Short mmCIF file of C-alpha atoms in Angstrom, two decimals:
data_model
loop_
_atom_site.label_atom_id
_atom_site.label_comp_id
_atom_site.label_asym_id
_atom_site.label_seq_id
_atom_site.Cartn_x
_atom_site.Cartn_y
_atom_site.Cartn_z
CA MET A 29 -52.29 20.00 21.00
CA SER A 30 -52.63 16.83 18.93
CA ARG A 31 -50.21 13.93 19.05
CA THR A 32 -49.13 14.59 15.43
CA ARG A 33 -48.39 18.24 16.13
CA ASP A 34 -46.50 17.27 19.29
CA LEU A 35 -44.24 14.94 17.31
CA GLY A 36 -43.75 17.60 14.64
CA SER A 37 -42.70 20.10 17.27
CA ILE A 38 -40.21 17.65 18.79
CA SER A 39 -38.82 16.76 15.36
CA THR A 40 -38.33 20.47 14.66
CA ARG A 41 -36.56 20.95 17.98
CA LEU A 42 -34.27 17.97 17.37
CA SER A 43 -33.37 19.38 13.95
CA ARG A 44 -32.65 22.75 15.55
CA ILE A 45 -30.35 21.16 18.13
CA ALA A 46 -28.55 19.18 15.43
CA GLU A 47 -28.11 22.30 13.29
CA LYS A 48 -26.68 24.20 16.25
CA ALA A 49 -24.23 21.37 16.96
CA ARG A 50 -23.25 21.21 13.28
CA THR A 51 -22.52 24.94 12.99
CA VAL A 52 -20.25 25.02 16.07
CA PRO A 53 -18.43 21.65 15.96
CA ASP A 54 -15.63 22.77 18.31
CA ARG A 55 -17.74 24.49 20.95
CA ALA A 56 -19.84 23.35 23.90
CA LEU A 57 -23.58 24.06 23.98
CA ILE A 58 -24.66 25.79 27.19
CA SER A 59 -28.45 26.17 27.05
CA LEU A 60 -30.26 22.92 26.26
CA HIS A 61 -32.61 21.82 29.04
CA HIS A 62 -35.38 24.20 27.98
CA TYR A 63 -36.03 21.92 24.98
CA ILE A 64 -37.35 19.24 27.37
CA ASP A 65 -40.99 19.96 28.26
CA ARG A 66 -44.09 17.85 28.92
CA TYR A 67 -44.48 17.02 25.21
CA TRP A 68 -40.86 15.91 25.06
CA LEU A 69 -41.39 13.70 28.14
CA MET A 70 -44.54 12.28 26.56
CA GLU A 71 -42.53 11.28 23.49
CA ALA A 72 -39.83 9.78 25.72
CA HIS A 73 -42.54 7.79 27.50
CA GLY A 74 -43.80 6.56 24.12
CA GLN A 75 -40.31 5.34 23.19
CA THR A 76 -39.74 3.53 26.51
CA ARG A 77 -40.37 -0.21 26.70
CA LYS A 78 -43.47 -1.03 28.72
CA ASP A 79 -42.73 -4.73 29.39
CA GLY A 80 -39.53 -4.33 31.38
CA ALA A 81 -38.99 -5.61 34.91
CA ARG A 82 -39.83 -3.38 37.86
CA GLY A 83 -37.23 -1.19 39.52
CA ILE A 84 -36.76 -0.74 43.25
CA ASP A 85 -40.04 1.22 43.56
CA GLY A 86 -42.05 -1.74 42.21
CA VAL A 87 -44.01 0.50 39.79
CA THR A 88 -44.87 -0.94 36.36
CA ALA A 89 -45.40 1.06 33.17
CA ALA A 90 -49.15 0.36 33.35
CA GLU A 91 -49.35 1.70 36.91
CA TYR A 92 -47.33 4.79 35.95
CA GLU A 93 -49.71 5.45 33.04
CA GLU A 94 -52.78 5.49 35.31
CA ASP A 95 -52.02 9.14 36.13
CA LEU A 96 -49.56 9.84 33.33
CA GLY A 97 -50.14 13.58 32.98
CA GLU A 98 -49.62 14.28 36.67
CA ASN A 99 -46.64 11.95 36.90
CA LEU A 100 -44.86 13.57 33.93
CA ALA A 101 -45.62 17.07 35.24
CA SER A 102 -44.07 16.15 38.59
CA LEU A 103 -41.09 14.56 36.85
CA LEU A 104 -40.52 17.66 34.71
CA GLU A 105 -40.68 19.99 37.73
CA ARG A 106 -38.18 17.88 39.73
CA PHE A 107 -35.86 17.59 36.74
CA LYS A 108 -35.81 21.34 36.02
CA SER A 109 -35.50 22.38 39.68
CA GLY A 110 -32.75 19.88 40.46
CA HIS A 111 -34.85 18.08 43.09
CA TYR A 112 -35.03 14.83 41.14
CA ARG A 113 -33.16 12.07 42.96
CA ALA A 114 -31.86 9.33 40.69
CA PRO A 115 -32.90 6.03 42.33
CA ALA A 116 -30.52 3.10 42.64
CA VAL A 117 -31.01 0.35 40.09
CA ARG A 118 -32.12 -3.10 41.18
CA ARG A 119 -29.48 -5.75 40.58
CA ALA A 120 -30.41 -8.97 38.81
CA TRP A 121 -28.30 -11.78 37.39
CA ILE A 122 -28.46 -13.45 33.99
CA PRO A 123 -26.46 -16.50 32.81
CA LYS A 124 -23.51 -16.10 30.44
CA GLY A 125 -22.46 -18.51 27.73
CA ASP A 126 -19.51 -19.80 29.80
CA GLY A 127 -21.75 -20.88 32.69
CA LYS A 128 -21.05 -17.79 34.80
CA ARG A 129 -23.57 -15.07 35.66
CA ARG A 130 -23.52 -11.45 34.58
CA PRO A 131 -25.04 -8.68 36.73
CA ILE A 132 -27.55 -6.31 35.14
CA GLY A 133 -29.28 -3.24 36.55
CA ILE A 134 -33.01 -2.55 36.38
CA PRO A 135 -33.93 1.16 36.75
CA THR A 136 -37.37 2.38 37.76
CA TYR A 137 -39.80 3.12 34.93
CA GLU A 138 -39.82 6.86 35.68
CA ASP A 139 -36.03 6.94 35.57
CA LYS A 140 -36.10 5.18 32.19
CA VAL A 141 -38.41 7.88 30.83
CA LEU A 142 -36.16 10.71 32.00
CA GLN A 143 -33.03 8.95 30.72
CA ARG A 144 -34.75 8.51 27.35
CA ALA A 145 -35.61 12.22 27.27
CA VAL A 146 -32.01 13.29 27.95
CA THR A 147 -30.68 10.68 25.53
CA MET A 148 -32.90 12.03 22.73
CA LEU A 149 -31.40 15.49 23.26
CA LEU A 150 -27.79 14.31 23.45
CA GLU A 151 -28.16 12.07 20.41
CA ALA A 152 -29.13 15.09 18.30
CA ILE A 153 -25.80 16.68 19.25
CA TYR A 154 -23.45 13.73 19.06
CA GLU A 155 -24.83 12.27 15.83
CA GLU A 156 -23.17 15.30 14.24
CA ASP A 157 -19.82 14.28 15.77
CA PHE A 158 -19.74 10.47 15.69
CA LYS A 159 -17.63 8.81 13.00
CA ASP A 160 -18.82 6.43 10.27
CA SER A 161 -16.72 3.71 11.91
CA SER A 162 -19.09 3.64 14.92
CA TRP A 163 -22.11 1.34 14.49
CA GLY A 164 -23.42 0.42 17.94
CA TYR A 165 -26.62 1.78 19.50
CA ARG A 166 -27.16 4.55 16.98
CA ARG A 167 -30.37 5.31 15.12
CA GLY A 168 -30.38 3.84 11.62
CA ARG A 169 -27.32 1.69 12.36
CA SER A 170 -27.05 -1.93 13.39
CA ALA A 171 -24.74 -4.90 13.89
CA HIS A 172 -25.49 -6.06 10.35
CA GLY A 173 -24.42 -2.67 9.03
CA ALA A 174 -21.13 -3.04 10.91
CA LEU A 175 -20.65 -6.56 9.50
CA LYS A 176 -21.31 -5.41 5.94
CA SER A 177 -19.01 -2.41 6.30
CA LEU A 178 -16.23 -4.63 7.65
CA ARG A 179 -16.63 -7.17 4.86
CA ASP A 180 -16.78 -4.55 2.09
CA GLN A 181 -13.62 -2.84 3.32
CA LEU A 182 -11.79 -6.17 3.73
CA MET A 183 -12.69 -7.11 0.16
CA GLU A 184 -11.52 -3.74 -1.15
CA LEU A 185 -8.22 -4.10 0.74
CA HIS A 186 -7.85 -7.80 -0.22
CA GLY A 187 -7.62 -8.58 3.47
CA GLY A 188 -4.83 -7.48 5.75
CA TYR A 189 -3.75 -7.83 9.37
CA VAL A 190 -6.76 -7.84 11.68
CA LEU A 191 -6.46 -6.65 15.26
CA GLU A 192 -9.27 -8.05 17.41
CA VAL A 193 -9.60 -5.68 20.36
CA ASP A 194 -11.30 -6.79 23.56
CA ILE A 195 -11.67 -4.02 26.17
CA GLN A 196 -11.85 -5.74 29.54
CA ASN A 197 -14.94 -4.86 31.64
CA PHE A 198 -15.46 -1.63 29.70
CA PHE A 199 -18.96 -0.78 30.96
CA GLU A 200 -17.91 -1.48 34.57
CA GLU A 201 -14.57 0.38 34.48
CA LEU A 202 -15.32 3.49 32.39
CA ASP A 203 -13.67 6.41 34.24
CA HIS A 204 -16.12 9.10 35.37
CA SER A 205 -13.58 11.92 35.43
CA HIS A 206 -12.56 11.30 31.83
CA LEU A 207 -16.22 11.00 30.80
CA ARG A 208 -16.97 14.39 32.38
CA SER A 209 -14.04 15.96 30.54
CA PHE A 210 -15.33 14.54 27.24
CA LEU A 211 -18.83 15.87 27.93
CA ASP A 212 -17.33 19.30 28.71
CA ARG A 213 -16.31 19.59 25.07
CA ARG A 214 -19.91 19.64 23.81
CA VAL A 215 -22.44 19.90 26.65
CA ARG A 216 -22.22 22.38 29.52
CA ASP A 217 -25.89 22.84 30.34
CA GLY A 218 -26.00 22.74 34.15
CA VAL A 219 -29.33 20.93 34.43
CA ILE A 220 -28.33 18.20 31.96
CA ARG A 221 -24.87 17.69 33.43
CA ARG A 222 -26.17 17.58 37.00
CA MET A 223 -28.65 14.91 35.95
CA ILE A 224 -25.94 12.79 34.30
CA ASP A 225 -23.83 13.05 37.45
CA LYS A 226 -26.75 11.80 39.53
CA TRP A 227 -27.14 8.75 37.29
CA LEU A 228 -23.42 8.02 37.49
CA LYS A 229 -23.57 8.13 41.29
CA ALA A 230 -26.96 6.42 41.74
CA GLY A 231 -25.54 3.05 42.73
CA VAL A 232 -26.96 -0.47 42.73
CA MET A 233 -29.43 -2.02 45.18
CA SER A 234 -28.18 -5.51 46.05
CA GLU A 235 -29.53 -7.62 48.93
CA GLY A 236 -31.08 -4.57 50.56
CA GLN A 237 -27.95 -2.41 50.42
CA VAL A 238 -27.07 0.39 48.01
CA LEU A 239 -23.59 0.00 46.56
CA ARG A 240 -22.24 3.34 45.34
CA ARG A 241 -20.04 3.38 42.26
CA THR A 242 -17.11 5.56 41.25
CA GLU A 243 -16.69 4.13 37.74
CA GLY A 244 -18.74 2.51 34.99
CA THR A 245 -21.89 3.54 33.12
CA PRO A 246 -25.34 3.49 34.81
CA GLN A 247 -26.23 -0.22 34.88
CA GLY A 248 -29.22 -1.02 32.69
CA GLY A 249 -29.71 2.65 31.94
CA VAL A 250 -31.16 3.89 28.66
CA ILE A 251 -28.40 6.50 28.56
CA SER A 252 -25.54 4.02 29.13
CA PRO A 253 -24.91 3.05 25.46
CA LEU A 254 -24.75 6.72 24.46
CA LEU A 255 -22.28 7.58 27.25
CA ALA A 256 -20.18 4.58 26.19
CA ASN A 257 -20.20 5.77 22.57
CA ILE A 258 -19.16 9.28 23.63
CA TYR A 259 -16.28 7.85 25.66
CA LEU A 260 -14.94 5.62 22.89
CA HIS A 261 -15.55 8.29 20.26
CA TYR A 262 -12.81 10.39 21.84
CA VAL A 263 -10.61 7.54 23.08
CA LEU A 264 -10.58 5.46 19.86
CA ASP A 265 -12.58 6.72 16.87
CA GLU A 266 -11.36 10.30 16.74
CA TRP A 267 -7.82 9.29 17.76
CA PHE A 268 -7.59 6.63 15.04
CA GLU A 269 -8.81 8.97 12.30
CA ALA A 270 -6.77 12.02 13.33
CA GLU A 271 -3.52 10.49 14.62
CA VAL A 272 -3.20 6.86 13.52
CA GLN A 273 -4.36 6.72 9.90
CA PRO A 274 -2.10 9.57 8.69
CA ARG A 275 0.95 7.73 10.09
CA LEU A 276 0.26 4.34 8.49
CA ARG A 277 2.50 3.13 5.64
CA GLY A 278 -0.49 1.51 3.93
CA ALA A 279 -4.26 1.58 4.20
CA GLY A 280 -6.11 0.87 7.43
CA PHE A 281 -9.56 1.21 8.95
CA LEU A 282 -11.50 0.72 12.17
CA VAL A 283 -14.99 -0.73 12.72
CA ARG A 284 -16.57 -0.45 16.18
CA PHE A 285 -19.85 -1.68 17.62
CA ALA A 286 -20.01 -0.37 21.21
CA ASP A 287 -16.91 -1.90 22.86
CA ASP A 288 -16.36 -4.52 20.14
CA VAL A 289 -13.51 -3.18 18.00
CA ILE A 290 -11.79 -4.41 14.84
CA ILE A 291 -8.77 -2.60 13.36
CA VAL A 292 -7.43 -3.70 9.95
CA CYS A 293 -4.06 -2.65 8.50
CA GLU A 294 -2.63 -3.44 5.10
CA HIS A 295 0.87 -4.05 6.50
CA GLU A 296 1.88 -6.16 9.48
CA SER A 297 4.34 -3.54 10.75
CA ASP A 298 1.52 -0.98 10.88
CA ALA A 299 -0.74 -3.40 12.74
CA ARG A 300 1.89 -4.12 15.39
CA ARG A 301 2.59 -0.42 15.95
CA VAL A 302 -1.15 0.28 16.20
CA GLN A 303 -1.56 -2.53 18.73
CA GLU A 304 1.17 -1.10 20.95
CA ALA A 305 -0.11 2.47 20.65
CA MET A 306 -3.72 1.46 21.24
CA THR A 307 -2.84 -0.44 24.44
CA LYS A 308 -1.12 2.68 25.81
CA ARG A 309 -4.00 4.86 24.64
CA LEU A 310 -6.60 2.77 26.48
CA GLU A 311 -4.48 2.63 29.64
CA ARG A 312 -4.23 6.42 29.60
CA PHE A 313 -8.02 6.60 29.91
CA GLY A 314 -8.40 3.92 32.57
CA LEU A 315 -9.19 0.99 30.27
CA ARG A 316 -7.50 -2.38 29.89
CA VAL A 317 -6.98 -4.66 26.91
CA HIS A 318 -7.89 -8.29 27.60
CA PRO A 319 -4.56 -10.14 27.17
CA GLN A 320 -6.07 -13.42 25.94
CA LYS A 321 -8.92 -12.12 23.80
CA THR A 322 -6.99 -9.38 22.01
CA ARG A 323 -4.96 -10.80 19.13
CA LEU A 324 -3.42 -9.98 15.77
CA VAL A 325 -4.52 -12.19 12.87
CA ARG A 326 -2.95 -12.49 9.45
CA PHE A 327 -5.96 -12.26 7.12
CA ARG A 328 -4.50 -11.81 3.64
CA ARG A 329 -6.46 -13.07 0.63
CA PRO A 330 -5.02 -16.44 -0.57
CA PRO A 331 -3.52 -16.74 -4.08
CA TYR A 332 -6.05 -17.46 -6.82
CA ARG A 333 -4.93 -21.08 -7.28
CA GLY A 334 -4.91 -21.74 -3.54
CA LEU A 335 -2.20 -22.08 -0.93
CA PRO A 336 0.98 -24.04 -1.65
CA PRO A 337 1.43 -27.18 0.51
CA GLY A 338 2.76 -26.39 3.98
CA SER A 339 2.14 -22.63 3.75
CA GLU A 340 0.39 -20.65 6.46
CA GLY A 341 -3.34 -20.10 5.92
CA PRO A 342 -5.03 -16.71 6.06
CA GLY A 343 -6.48 -17.26 9.53
CA SER A 344 -9.90 -16.27 10.83
CA PHE A 345 -11.36 -13.95 13.45
CA ASP A 346 -14.65 -13.39 15.29
CA PHE A 347 -16.74 -10.22 15.34
CA LEU A 348 -20.30 -9.75 16.60
CA GLY A 349 -21.00 -13.47 16.86
CA PHE A 350 -19.64 -14.42 13.42
CA THR A 351 -16.38 -16.09 12.41
CA HIS A 352 -14.88 -14.38 9.34
CA TYR A 353 -12.71 -16.45 6.98
CA TRP A 354 -11.63 -16.63 3.35
CA GLY A 355 -13.56 -19.04 1.13
CA ARG A 356 -14.65 -19.50 -2.45
CA SER A 357 -17.72 -17.81 -3.86
CA ARG A 358 -20.09 -19.55 -6.27
CA LYS A 359 -18.05 -18.04 -9.11
CA GLY A 360 -14.87 -19.58 -7.70
CA ASN A 361 -13.37 -16.31 -6.46
CA TRP A 362 -11.86 -15.81 -3.00
CA THR A 363 -14.28 -13.88 -0.82
CA VAL A 364 -14.71 -13.04 2.87
CA ARG A 365 -17.27 -15.47 4.23
CA VAL A 366 -18.97 -15.73 7.62
CA ARG A 367 -20.38 -18.49 9.79
CA THR A 368 -21.90 -18.54 13.24
CA ALA A 369 -19.11 -18.45 15.83
CA LYS A 370 -18.61 -21.72 17.74
CA ASP A 371 -19.41 -20.20 21.13
CA ARG A 372 -22.66 -18.73 19.84
CA MET A 373 -23.69 -22.04 18.27
CA ARG A 374 -22.79 -23.91 21.44
CA ARG A 375 -24.77 -21.44 23.55
CA ALA A 376 -27.86 -21.74 21.33
CA LEU A 377 -27.81 -25.55 21.44
CA LYS A 378 -27.29 -25.56 25.21
CA ARG A 379 -30.34 -23.31 25.67
CA CYS A 380 -32.34 -25.56 23.35
CA ALA A 381 -31.40 -28.72 25.28
CA GLU A 382 -32.23 -27.13 28.63
CA TRP A 383 -35.58 -25.88 27.33
CA CYS A 384 -36.53 -29.28 25.85
CA ARG A 385 -35.60 -31.01 29.11
CA ARG A 386 -37.79 -28.68 31.19
CA HIS A 387 -40.78 -28.81 28.83
CA ARG A 388 -40.62 -32.41 27.56
CA HIS A 389 -44.06 -33.24 29.03
CA ALA A 390 -45.78 -30.20 27.48
CA PRO A 391 -48.07 -30.69 24.43
CA VAL A 392 -46.01 -31.48 21.36
CA ARG A 393 -47.72 -28.88 19.18
CA TRP A 394 -46.93 -26.15 21.72
CA GLN A 395 -43.32 -27.35 21.89
CA SER A 396 -42.95 -27.14 18.11
CA GLN A 397 -44.39 -23.62 18.10
CA GLN A 398 -41.92 -22.44 20.75
CA LEU A 399 -38.96 -24.13 19.06
CA ASN A 400 -39.92 -22.58 15.72
CA ARG A 401 -40.08 -19.19 17.38
CA ALA A 402 -36.57 -19.72 18.75
CA LEU A 403 -35.24 -20.87 15.34
CA GLN A 404 -36.78 -17.85 13.62
CA GLY A 405 -35.35 -15.55 16.28
CA HIS A 406 -31.91 -17.04 15.71
CA ALA A 407 -32.24 -16.57 11.95
CA ALA A 408 -33.32 -12.95 12.42
CA TYR A 409 -29.73 -12.22 13.47
CA PHE A 410 -27.60 -15.09 12.10
CA GLY A 411 -29.49 -15.54 8.82
CA ILE A 412 -26.82 -13.93 6.65
CA THR A 413 -25.81 -14.86 3.12
CA MET A 414 -23.06 -17.51 3.26
CA ASN A 415 -24.22 -18.74 6.69
CA SER A 416 -26.76 -21.30 5.48
CA ASP A 417 -24.56 -24.23 6.60
CA SER A 418 -24.61 -23.00 10.19
CA LEU A 419 -28.39 -22.52 10.05
CA ASP A 420 -28.82 -26.07 8.72
CA ARG A 421 -26.55 -27.42 11.46
CA LEU A 422 -28.63 -25.67 14.11
CA TYR A 423 -31.84 -27.01 12.58
CA TYR A 424 -30.70 -30.66 12.50
CA ARG A 425 -29.13 -30.51 15.94
CA THR A 426 -32.35 -29.01 17.31
CA ARG A 427 -34.31 -31.91 15.80
CA ARG A 428 -31.99 -34.43 17.46
CA ILE A 429 -32.24 -32.67 20.82
CA TRP A 430 -36.03 -32.52 20.59
CA HIS A 431 -36.21 -36.22 19.67
CA LYS A 432 -33.97 -37.12 22.62
CA TRP A 433 -36.22 -35.43 25.19
CA LEU A 434 -39.49 -36.53 23.61
CA ALA A 435 -38.15 -40.08 23.85
CA ARG A 436 -37.82 -39.63 27.61
CA ARG A 437 -41.48 -38.74 28.13
CA SER A 438 -42.28 -42.39 28.76
CA GLN A 439 -40.70 -45.83 28.96
CA ARG A 440 -41.92 -46.60 25.43
CA GLY A 441 -39.42 -44.14 24.08
CA MET A 442 -39.77 -42.72 20.57
CA THR A 443 -38.31 -44.32 17.46
CA TRP A 444 -37.22 -42.12 14.60
CA PRO A 445 -40.13 -43.28 12.35
CA ARG A 446 -42.58 -42.32 15.08
CA PHE A 447 -40.78 -39.01 15.56
CA GLU A 448 -41.10 -38.32 11.82
CA LYS A 449 -44.87 -38.90 12.05
CA VAL A 450 -45.10 -36.52 15.02
CA THR A 451 -43.10 -33.81 13.27
CA SER A 452 -45.14 -34.17 10.09
CA ARG A 453 -48.11 -32.92 12.13
CA CYS A 454 -46.06 -30.46 14.20
CA PRO A 455 -43.07 -29.64 11.96
CA LEU A 456 -39.97 -27.67 12.75
CA VAL A 457 -39.44 -24.94 10.16
CA ARG A 458 -35.91 -24.70 8.78
CA PRO A 459 -34.45 -21.19 9.41
CA ARG A 460 -33.88 -19.11 6.29
CA ILE A 461 -31.49 -16.40 5.14
CA VAL A 462 -32.84 -12.99 6.15
CA HIS A 463 -29.95 -10.59 5.42
CA ARG A 464 -28.58 -10.89 1.89
CA TYR A 465 -25.09 -9.68 0.97
CA ALA A 466 -23.47 -9.88 -2.44
CA ASP A 467 -21.40 -13.09 -2.60
CA ARG A 468 -18.67 -11.78 -4.90
#
């Protein structure tokens, strides 16, 4: 069978699963694992990143592909028979913006393929259930979509009272028993559920010892974002739409990207009641609200002629790396504007300074190429309409940092005129706006 026909067959099967889920929205699907065959695993392999770090077995994607047909056949047989043993993930550490380190898990390549295969199947079901307020780790949706949705609804509501919700250690403290009860509502295929249980119990390999876990999503797992979305779909999204919104005095909405949540209410009294109810709701399902990072912000649109002297401003809040605030548009109207959040800017400049220090003796042309790549990568996410000032600030600060470390290459130093000559041959390219929103 050709590759094109294989993909067509899988697309047809995914549509069939979605149709089945759509026709019985309140029932669990019992027979699903038969959809996963060698063609399905081949597609899952094609969608799995090949440049990831090695898991505990030390096998790379290239090594796995050397006998791909046999490896996938063996994987399929072990998956269907229940003999597949989910390996522990290898623990690694990456730096955080506050100087601390965050643990991550690195699964084996084979485990990534099987997780991708099961995720493909579950996504076809849950995409029929997920709410429009959920934007994280879903096909066809992105952080920029969440930002635009938030801004459009804030503009329509003329602002409101914004509840920034920070769920403390969500991915590490997600309760397995509640997750299983949520899955029971839609998926009761024994093979699929047994496999999910194995991933939840797989544990983490750290310093030669396997640490078993009783809570949290599979670290580094392809399936983890989907399980997190399923959990918060029932805990927050469905609850807010079915129980909270009908009880509000005014308008209100929720925007969620994974565990980053913003709730906006037209009236302050509604917002305070929602905050209290939401805290109890999360506690009921084993989750905690971060006491310092969760806050209620008054975000009403200012009067047309501006704020009277001594009056309280509209405030600002952060979401997905951007600070949201009220400012004037080019037409002079009040509009919701965004800029790069201070912690994100600080983190980017700190990385830049550390990189320039380590590579100050490398060829200047190579340095400029790498710095340009970093600036373009930053703009790929932060290059949003109304954020040009932050991009310019990053550009000029990067130039100053680069000049500082080039000046330390030798005792001669580097004057600014000489630096300008160097950068005329090896210029830094100013980052540009990539994502354009209407500046009303």
